[in-house]
Amino acid sequence: MTADVFTVLAEPTRRRILDHLRLGERSVGDLVDTLGVSQPAVSKHLRVLRESGFVTCRTAAQQRIYRIDVRPLRAVDGWLDPYRQLWTRHLDALERHLDSQEQ
Amino acid sequence: MTADVFTVLAEPTRRRILDHLRLGERSVGDLVDTLGVSQPAVSKHLRVLRESGFVTCRTAAQQRIYRIDVRPLRAVDGWLDPYRQLWTRHLDALERHLDSQEQ
DNA sequence: TGTTGATATGCCTTGACAGGCATATGCCTC
DNA sequence: GAGGCATATGCCTGTCAAGGCATATCAACA
């Protein structure tokens, strides 16, 4: 349960689902049409996304409307944080290098 | 070949390897000692990381010294970018809401 | 050149999904 | 409450990746 964030994102179809939900809420049927994937497959991916917190879902008559929740994505963002220093520092070093070249 | 960036990151041990390489270059033996994982396992993960561009490696006598390369991580950062708007906009909306409350 | 140390690779087994299909569940309408 | 959509779940199968072990490679050194 509650699979690891990166494991969830490792599935290309799930990333495509997120890409669509990023633009707004979608019903399962919408996603099925857009993605060209079988309905059971989409439902299973949505379950994984739901149980890992990437999406929430509300019921509207016979439909289930899915909406993105950014918290797991912010977790990824947070994980990246220490690494980000790595390339900003490289940029700093590059700047210093260029500065020294100018003189 | 050149496995997908997220697939590579889905493996916990590989993320631990990156966590260590973030602090500086390491030999394979160093990583084996630190991680408590068998040497063949570490070598295989390093191969995956190498072939997907996360690390580079140079030979120093009998040792191979591995170093992190940030480019794939920047790719993840870039992938996150459109999603990031999602939560900054939410914050904007929250600010506006709080502002309106103040009045 | 034979030996030792450091690392890579091959083979094998096991476990974790993903997709297809059939079917169950839930809700709405008549 | 029967039938019809929309969605979820179960079962089965194929695929792929990870780890263990043995072993190959390769550099240094005696």
PDB file of C-alpha atoms (C1' of nucleotides) in Angstrom:
ATOM      1  CA  MET A   1       0.000   0.000   0.000  1.00  0.00           C
ATOM      2  CA  THR A   2       0.968   3.615  -0.475  1.00  0.00           C
ATOM      3  CA  ALA A   3       3.657   2.750  -2.952  1.00  0.00           C
ATOM      4  CA  ASP A   4       6.784   4.833  -3.122  1.00  0.00           C
ATOM      5  CA  VAL A   5       6.396   8.125  -4.969  1.00  0.00           C
ATOM      6  CA  PHE A   6       9.064   7.350  -7.548  1.00  0.00           C
ATOM      7  CA  THR A   7       7.703   3.883  -8.170  1.00  0.00           C
ATOM      8  CA  VAL A   8       4.342   5.423  -8.958  1.00  0.00           C
ATOM      9  CA  LEU A   9       5.907   7.914 -11.345  1.00  0.00           C
ATOM     10  CA  ALA A  10       7.937   5.213 -13.069  1.00  0.00           C
ATOM     11  CA  GLU A  11       4.870   4.153 -15.043  1.00  0.00           C
ATOM     12  CA  PRO A  12       4.557   6.192 -18.257  1.00  0.00           C
ATOM     13  CA  THR A  13       0.785   5.871 -18.455  1.00  0.00           C
ATOM     14  CA  ARG A  14       0.451   7.213 -14.926  1.00  0.00           C
ATOM     15  CA  ARG A  15       2.560  10.226 -15.842  1.00  0.00           C
ATOM     16  CA  ARG A  16       0.321  10.777 -18.851  1.00  0.00           C
ATOM     17  CA  ILE A  17      -2.685  10.659 -16.557  1.00  0.00           C
ATOM     18  CA  LEU A  18      -1.097  13.277 -14.326  1.00  0.00           C
ATOM     19  CA  ASP A  19      -0.294  15.381 -17.360  1.00  0.00           C
ATOM     20  CA  HIS A  20      -3.976  15.486 -18.195  1.00  0.00           C
ATOM     21  CA  LEU A  21      -5.207  16.012 -14.667  1.00  0.00           C
ATOM     22  CA  ARG A  22      -2.805  18.908 -14.397  1.00  0.00           C
ATOM     23  CA  LEU A  23      -5.090  20.777 -16.795  1.00  0.00           C
ATOM     24  CA  GLY A  24      -8.193  20.112 -14.727  1.00  0.00           C
ATOM     25  CA  GLU A  25     -10.518  17.499 -13.364  1.00  0.00           C
ATOM     26  CA  ARG A  26     -11.364  14.525 -15.544  1.00  0.00           C
ATOM     27  CA  SER A  27     -13.727  11.608 -15.386  1.00  0.00           C
ATOM     28  CA  VAL A  28     -12.444   8.098 -15.927  1.00  0.00           C
ATOM     29  CA  GLY A  29     -14.164   7.937 -19.283  1.00  0.00           C
ATOM     30  CA  ASP A  30     -12.475  11.147 -20.406  1.00  0.00           C
ATOM     31  CA  LEU A  31      -9.092   9.677 -19.557  1.00  0.00           C
ATOM     32  CA  VAL A  32      -9.901   6.416 -21.303  1.00  0.00           C
ATOM     33  CA  ASP A  33     -10.803   8.310 -24.476  1.00  0.00           C
ATOM     34  CA  THR A  34      -7.804  10.596 -24.330  1.00  0.00           C
ATOM     35  CA  LEU A  35      -5.196   7.996 -23.504  1.00  0.00           C
ATOM     36  CA  GLY A  36      -6.371   5.193 -25.729  1.00  0.00           C
ATOM     37  CA  VAL A  37      -5.921   2.717 -22.900  1.00  0.00           C
ATOM     38  CA  SER A  38      -8.479   0.162 -21.791  1.00  0.00           C
ATOM     39  CA  GLN A  39     -10.879   1.230 -19.051  1.00  0.00           C
ATOM     40  CA  PRO A  40      -9.746  -1.415 -16.551  1.00  0.00           C
ATOM     41  CA  ALA A  41      -6.135  -0.382 -17.062  1.00  0.00           C
ATOM     42  CA  VAL A  42      -6.976   3.259 -16.428  1.00  0.00           C
ATOM     43  CA  SER A  43      -8.960   2.373 -13.317  1.00  0.00           C
ATOM     44  CA  LYS A  44      -6.062   0.372 -11.948  1.00  0.00           C
ATOM     45  CA  HIS A  45      -3.618   3.200 -12.520  1.00  0.00           C
ATOM     46  CA  LEU A  46      -6.031   5.611 -10.900  1.00  0.00           C
ATOM     47  CA  ARG A  47      -6.215   3.327  -7.913  1.00  0.00           C
ATOM     48  CA  VAL A  48      -2.448   3.379  -7.550  1.00  0.00           C
ATOM     49  CA  LEU A  49      -2.405   7.149  -7.932  1.00  0.00           C
ATOM     50  CA  ARG A  50      -5.192   7.488  -5.409  1.00  0.00           C
ATOM     51  CA  GLU A  51      -3.620   5.228  -2.790  1.00  0.00           C
ATOM     52  CA  SER A  52      -0.329   7.061  -3.104  1.00  0.00           C
ATOM     53  CA  GLY A  53      -1.963  10.465  -2.768  1.00  0.00           C
ATOM     54  CA  PHE A  54      -1.414  11.832  -6.268  1.00  0.00           C
ATOM     55  CA  VAL A  55      -5.110  12.171  -6.975  1.00  0.00           C
ATOM     56  CA  THR A  56      -8.364  12.475  -5.145  1.00  0.00           C
ATOM     57  CA  CYS A  57     -11.727  11.522  -6.461  1.00  0.00           C
ATOM     58  CA  ARG A  58     -15.306  12.576  -5.988  1.00  0.00           C
ATOM     59  CA  THR A  59     -18.487  10.915  -7.122  1.00  0.00           C
ATOM     60  CA  ALA A  60     -20.789  12.716  -9.553  1.00  0.00           C
ATOM     61  CA  ALA A  61     -23.751  10.508 -10.401  1.00  0.00           C
ATOM     62  CA  GLN A  62     -22.368   7.471 -12.205  1.00  0.00           C
ATOM     63  CA  GLN A  63     -19.066   9.172 -12.850  1.00  0.00           C
ATOM     64  CA  ARG A  64     -15.973   9.504 -10.702  1.00  0.00           C
ATOM     65  CA  ILE A  65     -14.210  12.785 -11.184  1.00  0.00           C
ATOM     66  CA  TYR A  66     -10.485  12.698 -10.524  1.00  0.00           C
ATOM     67  CA  ARG A  67      -8.419  15.681  -9.482  1.00  0.00           C
ATOM     68  CA  ILE A  68      -4.696  16.036  -8.982  1.00  0.00           C
ATOM     69  CA  ASP A  69      -3.203  16.564  -5.528  1.00  0.00           C
ATOM     70  CA  VAL A  70       0.191  18.200  -5.632  1.00  0.00           C
ATOM     71  CA  ARG A  71       1.521  17.005  -2.298  1.00  0.00           C
ATOM     72  CA  PRO A  72       3.433  13.955  -3.572  1.00  0.00           C
ATOM     73  CA  LEU A  73       4.875  16.090  -6.355  1.00  0.00           C
ATOM     74  CA  ARG A  74       6.052  18.589  -3.805  1.00  0.00           C
ATOM     75  CA  ALA A  75       7.708  15.671  -2.045  1.00  0.00           C
ATOM     76  CA  VAL A  76       9.647  14.989  -5.226  1.00  0.00           C
ATOM     77  CA  ASP A  77      10.485  18.659  -5.390  1.00  0.00           C
ATOM     78  CA  GLY A  78      11.755  18.450  -1.822  1.00  0.00           C
ATOM     79  CA  TRP A  79      13.807  15.385  -2.609  1.00  0.00           C
ATOM     80  CA  LEU A  80      15.451  17.277  -5.441  1.00  0.00           C
ATOM     81  CA  ASP A  81      16.333  20.176  -3.202  1.00  0.00           C
ATOM     82  CA  PRO A  82      19.779  19.119  -1.947  1.00  0.00           C
ATOM     83  CA  TYR A  83      20.733  18.116  -5.490  1.00  0.00           C
ATOM     84  CA  ARG A  84      19.639  21.470  -6.799  1.00  0.00           C
ATOM     85  CA  GLN A  85      22.416  23.098  -4.815  1.00  0.00           C
ATOM     86  CA  LEU A  86      24.735  20.927  -6.823  1.00  0.00           C
ATOM     87  CA  TRP A  87      23.972  22.678 -10.077  1.00  0.00           C
ATOM     88  CA  THR A  88      23.465  26.152  -8.725  1.00  0.00           C
ATOM     89  CA  ARG A  89      26.900  25.872  -7.149  1.00  0.00           C
ATOM     90  CA  HIS A  90      28.264  24.723 -10.459  1.00  0.00           C
ATOM     91  CA  LEU A  91      26.753  27.810 -11.991  1.00  0.00           C
ATOM     92  CA  ASP A  92      28.338  29.919  -9.287  1.00  0.00           C
ATOM     93  CA  ALA A  93      31.688  28.349 -10.068  1.00  0.00           C
ATOM     94  CA  LEU A  94      31.139  29.006 -13.741  1.00  0.00           C
ATOM     95  CA  GLU A  95      30.312  32.621 -13.040  1.00  0.00           C
ATOM     96  CA  ARG A  96      33.420  33.038 -10.982  1.00  0.00           C
ATOM     97  CA  HIS A  97      35.394  31.453 -13.773  1.00  0.00           C
ATOM     98  CA  LEU A  98      33.927  33.779 -16.373  1.00  0.00           C
ATOM     99  CA  ASP A  99      34.508  36.745 -14.103  1.00  0.00           C
ATOM    100  CA  SER A 100      38.137  35.805 -13.717  1.00  0.00           C
ATOM    101  CA  GLN A 101      38.411  35.439 -17.492  1.00  0.00           C
ATOM    102  CA  GLU A 102      37.116  38.942 -18.007  1.00  0.00           C
ATOM    103  CA  GLN A 103      39.839  40.542 -15.993  1.00  0.00           C
TER     104      GLN A 103
ATOM    105  CA  MET B   1      19.149   0.874 -22.953  1.00  0.00           C
ATOM    106  CA  THR B   2      19.136   4.312 -21.379  1.00  0.00           C
ATOM    107  CA  ALA B   3      16.236   3.480 -19.119  1.00  0.00           C
ATOM    108  CA  ASP B   4      13.696   6.111 -18.298  1.00  0.00           C
ATOM    109  CA  VAL B   5      14.784   8.596 -15.645  1.00  0.00           C
ATOM    110  CA  PHE B   6      11.922   7.809 -13.297  1.00  0.00           C
ATOM    111  CA  THR B   7      12.423   4.071 -13.652  1.00  0.00           C
ATOM    112  CA  VAL B   8      16.010   4.526 -12.592  1.00  0.00           C
ATOM    113  CA  LEU B   9      15.002   6.592  -9.578  1.00  0.00           C
ATOM    114  CA  ALA B  10      12.331   4.090  -8.578  1.00  0.00           C
ATOM    115  CA  GLU B  11      14.980   1.850  -7.076  1.00  0.00           C
ATOM    116  CA  PRO B  12      15.663   2.819  -3.422  1.00  0.00           C
ATOM    117  CA  THR B  13      19.235   1.573  -3.451  1.00  0.00           C
ATOM    118  CA  ARG B  14      20.007   3.699  -6.484  1.00  0.00           C
ATOM    119  CA  ARG B  15      18.638   6.764  -4.725  1.00  0.00           C
ATOM    120  CA  ARG B  16      20.855   5.946  -1.747  1.00  0.00           C
ATOM    121  CA  ILE B  17      23.828   5.736  -4.083  1.00  0.00           C
ATOM    122  CA  LEU B  18      22.983   9.149  -5.491  1.00  0.00           C
ATOM    123  CA  ASP B  19      22.594  10.499  -1.970  1.00  0.00           C
ATOM    124  CA  HIS B  20      26.162   9.503  -1.258  1.00  0.00           C
ATOM    125  CA  LEU B  21      27.609  10.632  -4.550  1.00  0.00           C
ATOM    126  CA  ARG B  22      25.983  13.977  -3.967  1.00  0.00           C
ATOM    127  CA  LEU B  23      28.547  14.542  -1.224  1.00  0.00           C
ATOM    128  CA  GLY B  24      31.452  13.728  -3.505  1.00  0.00           C
ATOM    129  CA  GLU B  25      33.149  11.088  -5.572  1.00  0.00           C
ATOM    130  CA  ARG B  26      33.206   7.544  -4.287  1.00  0.00           C
ATOM    131  CA  SER B  27      34.814   4.296  -5.300  1.00  0.00           C
ATOM    132  CA  VAL B  28      32.690   1.184  -5.678  1.00  0.00           C
ATOM    133  CA  GLY B  29      34.199  -0.272  -2.527  1.00  0.00           C
ATOM    134  CA  ASP B  30      33.284   2.831  -0.546  1.00  0.00           C
ATOM    135  CA  LEU B  31      29.692   2.477  -1.660  1.00  0.00           C
ATOM    136  CA  VAL B  32      29.618  -1.218  -0.872  1.00  0.00           C
ATOM    137  CA  ASP B  33      30.845  -0.532   2.662  1.00  0.00           C
ATOM    138  CA  THR B  34      28.488   2.364   3.226  1.00  0.00           C
ATOM    139  CA  LEU B  35      25.374   0.790   1.799  1.00  0.00           C
ATOM    140  CA  GLY B  36      25.737  -2.711   3.157  1.00  0.00           C
ATOM    141  CA  VAL B  37      24.802  -4.158  -0.211  1.00  0.00           C
ATOM    142  CA  SER B  38      26.731  -6.846  -2.058  1.00  0.00           C
ATOM    143  CA  GLN B  39      29.409  -5.691  -4.463  1.00  0.00           C
ATOM    144  CA  PRO B  40      27.775  -7.209  -7.559  1.00  0.00           C
ATOM    145  CA  ALA B  41      24.505  -5.514  -6.681  1.00  0.00           C
ATOM    146  CA  VAL B  42      26.220  -2.150  -6.334  1.00  0.00           C
ATOM    147  CA  SER B  43      28.059  -2.620  -9.626  1.00  0.00           C
ATOM    148  CA  LYS B  44      24.822  -3.426 -11.391  1.00  0.00           C
ATOM    149  CA  HIS B  45      23.092  -0.362 -10.009  1.00  0.00           C
ATOM    150  CA  LEU B  46      26.066   1.755 -10.987  1.00  0.00           C
ATOM    151  CA  ARG B  47      25.809   0.371 -14.484  1.00  0.00           C
ATOM    152  CA  VAL B  48      22.187   1.411 -14.702  1.00  0.00           C
ATOM    153  CA  LEU B  49      23.030   4.844 -13.320  1.00  0.00           C
ATOM    154  CA  ARG B  50      25.908   5.168 -15.751  1.00  0.00           C
ATOM    155  CA  GLU B  51      23.934   4.138 -18.815  1.00  0.00           C
ATOM    156  CA  SER B  52      21.154   6.540 -17.947  1.00  0.00           C
ATOM    157  CA  GLY B  53      23.572   9.410 -17.402  1.00  0.00           C
ATOM    158  CA  PHE B  54      23.225   9.887 -13.648  1.00  0.00           C
ATOM    159  CA  VAL B  55      26.866   9.138 -12.990  1.00  0.00           C
ATOM    160  CA  THR B  56      30.178   9.134 -14.766  1.00  0.00           C
ATOM    161  CA  CYS B  57      33.188   7.086 -13.850  1.00  0.00           C
ATOM    162  CA  ARG B  58      36.919   7.341 -14.152  1.00  0.00           C
ATOM    163  CA  THR B  59      39.555   4.716 -13.576  1.00  0.00           C
ATOM    164  CA  ALA B  60      42.129   5.210 -10.841  1.00  0.00           C
ATOM    165  CA  ALA B  61      44.440   2.218 -10.690  1.00  0.00           C
ATOM    166  CA  GLN B  62      42.283  -0.775  -9.768  1.00  0.00           C
ATOM    167  CA  GLN B  63      39.489   1.437  -8.548  1.00  0.00           C
ATOM    168  CA  ARG B  64      36.670   3.083 -10.450  1.00  0.00           C
ATOM    169  CA  ILE B  65      35.699   6.411  -9.042  1.00  0.00           C
ATOM    170  CA  TYR B  66      32.110   7.405  -9.598  1.00  0.00           C
ATOM    171  CA  ARG B  67      30.836  10.949  -9.735  1.00  0.00           C
ATOM    172  CA  ILE B  68      27.328  12.288 -10.012  1.00  0.00           C
ATOM    173  CA  ASP B  69      26.115  14.066 -13.132  1.00  0.00           C
ATOM    174  CA  VAL B  70      23.189  16.362 -12.501  1.00  0.00           C
ATOM    175  CA  ARG B  71      21.713  16.464 -15.967  1.00  0.00           C
ATOM    176  CA  PRO B  72      19.110  13.721 -15.513  1.00  0.00           C
ATOM    177  CA  LEU B  73      18.107  15.294 -12.224  1.00  0.00           C
ATOM    178  CA  ARG B  74      17.625  18.595 -13.974  1.00  0.00           C
ATOM    179  CA  ALA B  75      15.399  16.725 -16.386  1.00  0.00           C
ATOM    180  CA  VAL B  76      13.234  15.685 -13.444  1.00  0.00           C
ATOM    181  CA  ASP B  77      13.294  19.275 -12.281  1.00  0.00           C
ATOM    182  CA  GLY B  78      12.114  20.319 -15.713  1.00  0.00           C
ATOM    183  CA  TRP B  79       9.371  17.728 -15.721  1.00  0.00           C
ATOM    184  CA  LEU B  80       8.134  19.126 -12.431  1.00  0.00           C
ATOM    185  CA  ASP B  81       8.043  22.629 -13.792  1.00  0.00           C
ATOM    186  CA  PRO B  82       4.482  22.779 -15.156  1.00  0.00           C
ATOM    187  CA  TYR B  83       3.229  21.130 -11.996  1.00  0.00           C
ATOM    188  CA  ARG B  84       5.039  23.645  -9.862  1.00  0.00           C
ATOM    189  CA  GLN B  85       2.783  26.362 -11.247  1.00  0.00           C
ATOM    190  CA  LEU B  86      -0.030  24.348  -9.812  1.00  0.00           C
ATOM    191  CA  TRP B  87       0.970  24.960  -6.239  1.00  0.00           C
ATOM    192  CA  THR B  88       2.330  28.440  -6.637  1.00  0.00           C
ATOM    193  CA  ARG B  89      -0.999  29.429  -8.133  1.00  0.00           C
ATOM    194  CA  HIS B  90      -2.723  27.802  -5.213  1.00  0.00           C
ATOM    195  CA  LEU B  91      -0.596  29.913  -2.929  1.00  0.00           C
ATOM    196  CA  ASP B  92      -1.502  32.994  -4.926  1.00  0.00           C
ATOM    197  CA  ALA B  93      -5.161  32.154  -4.530  1.00  0.00           C
ATOM    198  CA  LEU B  94      -4.661  31.634  -0.809  1.00  0.00           C
ATOM    199  CA  GLU B  95      -2.966  34.994  -0.530  1.00  0.00           C
ATOM    200  CA  ARG B  96      -5.778  36.725  -2.338  1.00  0.00           C
ATOM    201  CA  HIS B  97      -8.225  34.964  -0.080  1.00  0.00           C
ATOM    202  CA  LEU B  98      -6.402  36.064   3.061  1.00  0.00           C
ATOM    203  CA  ASP B  99      -6.126  39.586   1.707  1.00  0.00           C
ATOM    204  CA  SER B 100      -9.835  39.716   1.123  1.00  0.00           C
ATOM    205  CA  GLN B 101     -10.423  38.411   4.624  1.00  0.00           C
ATOM    206  CA  GLU B 102      -8.370  41.208   6.103  1.00  0.00           C
ATOM    207  CA  GLN B 103     -10.496  43.920   4.639  1.00  0.00           C
TER     208      GLN B 103
ATOM    209  C1'  DT C   1      54.263 -14.306 -15.173  1.00  0.00           C
ATOM    210  C1'  DG C   2      51.674 -15.610 -11.078  1.00  0.00           C
ATOM    211  C1'  DT C   3      49.038 -13.637  -7.416  1.00  0.00           C
ATOM    212  C1'  DT C   4      46.157 -10.476  -5.168  1.00  0.00           C
ATOM    213  C1'  DG C   5      42.820  -6.705  -4.967  1.00  0.00           C
ATOM    214  C1'  DA C   6      38.960  -4.051  -7.223  1.00  0.00           C
ATOM    215  C1'  DT C   7      35.264  -4.286 -10.131  1.00  0.00           C
ATOM    216  C1'  DA C   8      32.254  -6.152 -13.787  1.00  0.00           C
ATOM    217  C1'  DT C   9      29.413  -9.743 -15.851  1.00  0.00           C
ATOM    218  C1'  DG C  10      26.576 -14.147 -16.487  1.00  0.00           C
ATOM    219  C1'  DC C  11      23.265 -17.295 -15.015  1.00  0.00           C
ATOM    220  C1'  DC C  12      19.458 -18.412 -12.227  1.00  0.00           C
ATOM    221  C1'  DT C  13      15.533 -17.812  -9.279  1.00  0.00           C
ATOM    222  C1'  DT C  14      12.050 -15.049  -7.381  1.00  0.00           C
ATOM    223  C1'  DG C  15       8.822 -11.367  -6.943  1.00  0.00           C
ATOM    224  C1'  DA C  16       6.458  -7.357  -8.650  1.00  0.00           C
ATOM    225  C1'  DC C  17       3.758  -5.285 -11.746  1.00  0.00           C
ATOM    226  C1'  DA C  18       0.934  -4.306 -16.271  1.00  0.00           C
ATOM    227  C1'  DG C  19      -2.515  -5.555 -19.473  1.00  0.00           C
ATOM    228  C1'  DG C  20      -6.492  -8.378 -21.237  1.00  0.00           C
ATOM    229  C1'  DC C  21     -10.733 -10.280 -20.383  1.00  0.00           C
ATOM    230  C1'  DA C  22     -14.691 -11.321 -17.730  1.00  0.00           C
ATOM    231  C1'  DT C  23     -17.428  -9.851 -14.161  1.00  0.00           C
ATOM    232  C1'  DA C  24     -18.962  -7.388 -10.029  1.00  0.00           C
ATOM    233  C1'  DT C  25     -20.581  -2.984  -8.003  1.00  0.00           C
ATOM    234  C1'  DG C  26     -23.022   1.365  -7.908  1.00  0.00           C
ATOM    235  C1'  DC C  27     -26.066   4.757  -9.446  1.00  0.00           C
ATOM    236  C1'  DC C  28     -29.624   6.540 -12.413  1.00  0.00           C
ATOM    237  C1'  DT C  29     -33.892   6.237 -15.264  1.00  0.00           C
ATOM    238  C1'  DC C  30     -38.050   4.364 -16.602  1.00  0.00           C
TER     239       DC C  30
ATOM    240  C1'  DG D   1     -37.090  -3.239  -9.545  1.00  0.00           C
ATOM    241  C1'  DA D   2     -35.279  -4.050 -14.343  1.00  0.00           C
ATOM    242  C1'  DG D   3     -32.092  -2.459 -17.487  1.00  0.00           C
ATOM    243  C1'  DG D   4     -28.320   0.415 -18.788  1.00  0.00           C
ATOM    244  C1'  DC D   5     -24.065   3.350 -18.050  1.00  0.00           C
ATOM    245  C1'  DA D   6     -19.799   4.281 -15.621  1.00  0.00           C
ATOM    246  C1'  DT D   7     -16.357   2.409 -12.965  1.00  0.00           C
ATOM    247  C1'  DA D   8     -13.998  -1.036 -10.070  1.00  0.00           C
ATOM    248  C1'  DT D   9     -12.165  -5.622  -9.147  1.00  0.00           C
ATOM    249  C1'  DG D  10     -10.472 -10.600  -9.847  1.00  0.00           C
ATOM    250  C1'  DC D  11      -8.016 -13.861 -12.228  1.00  0.00           C
ATOM    251  C1'  DC D  12      -4.557 -15.136 -15.432  1.00  0.00           C
ATOM    252  C1'  DT D  13      -0.425 -14.587 -18.119  1.00  0.00           C
ATOM    253  C1'  DG D  14       3.762 -12.542 -19.759  1.00  0.00           C
ATOM    254  C1'  DT D  15       7.540  -9.510 -18.885  1.00  0.00           C
ATOM    255  C1'  DC D  16      11.084  -7.493 -16.516  1.00  0.00           C
ATOM    256  C1'  DA D  17      14.130  -6.235 -12.867  1.00  0.00           C
ATOM    257  C1'  DA D  18      16.713  -7.285  -8.449  1.00  0.00           C
ATOM    258  C1'  DG D  19      19.686 -10.094  -5.722  1.00  0.00           C
ATOM    259  C1'  DG D  20      22.733 -14.159  -4.862  1.00  0.00           C
ATOM    260  C1'  DC D  21      26.440 -16.700  -6.270  1.00  0.00           C
ATOM    261  C1'  DA D  22      30.162 -17.931  -9.154  1.00  0.00           C
ATOM    262  C1'  DT D  23      33.310 -16.254 -12.257  1.00  0.00           C
ATOM    263  C1'  DA D  24      35.523 -13.244 -15.688  1.00  0.00           C
ATOM    264  C1'  DT D  25      38.304  -8.982 -16.426  1.00  0.00           C
ATOM    265  C1'  DC D  26      41.855  -5.931 -15.483  1.00  0.00           C
ATOM    266  C1'  DA D  27      45.475  -3.383 -13.152  1.00  0.00           C
ATOM    267  C1'  DA D  28      49.304  -3.470  -9.804  1.00  0.00           C
ATOM    268  C1'  DC D  29      53.077  -5.659  -7.823  1.00  0.00           C
ATOM    269  C1'  DA D  30      56.327  -9.102  -6.457  1.00  0.00           C
TER     270       DA D  30
END
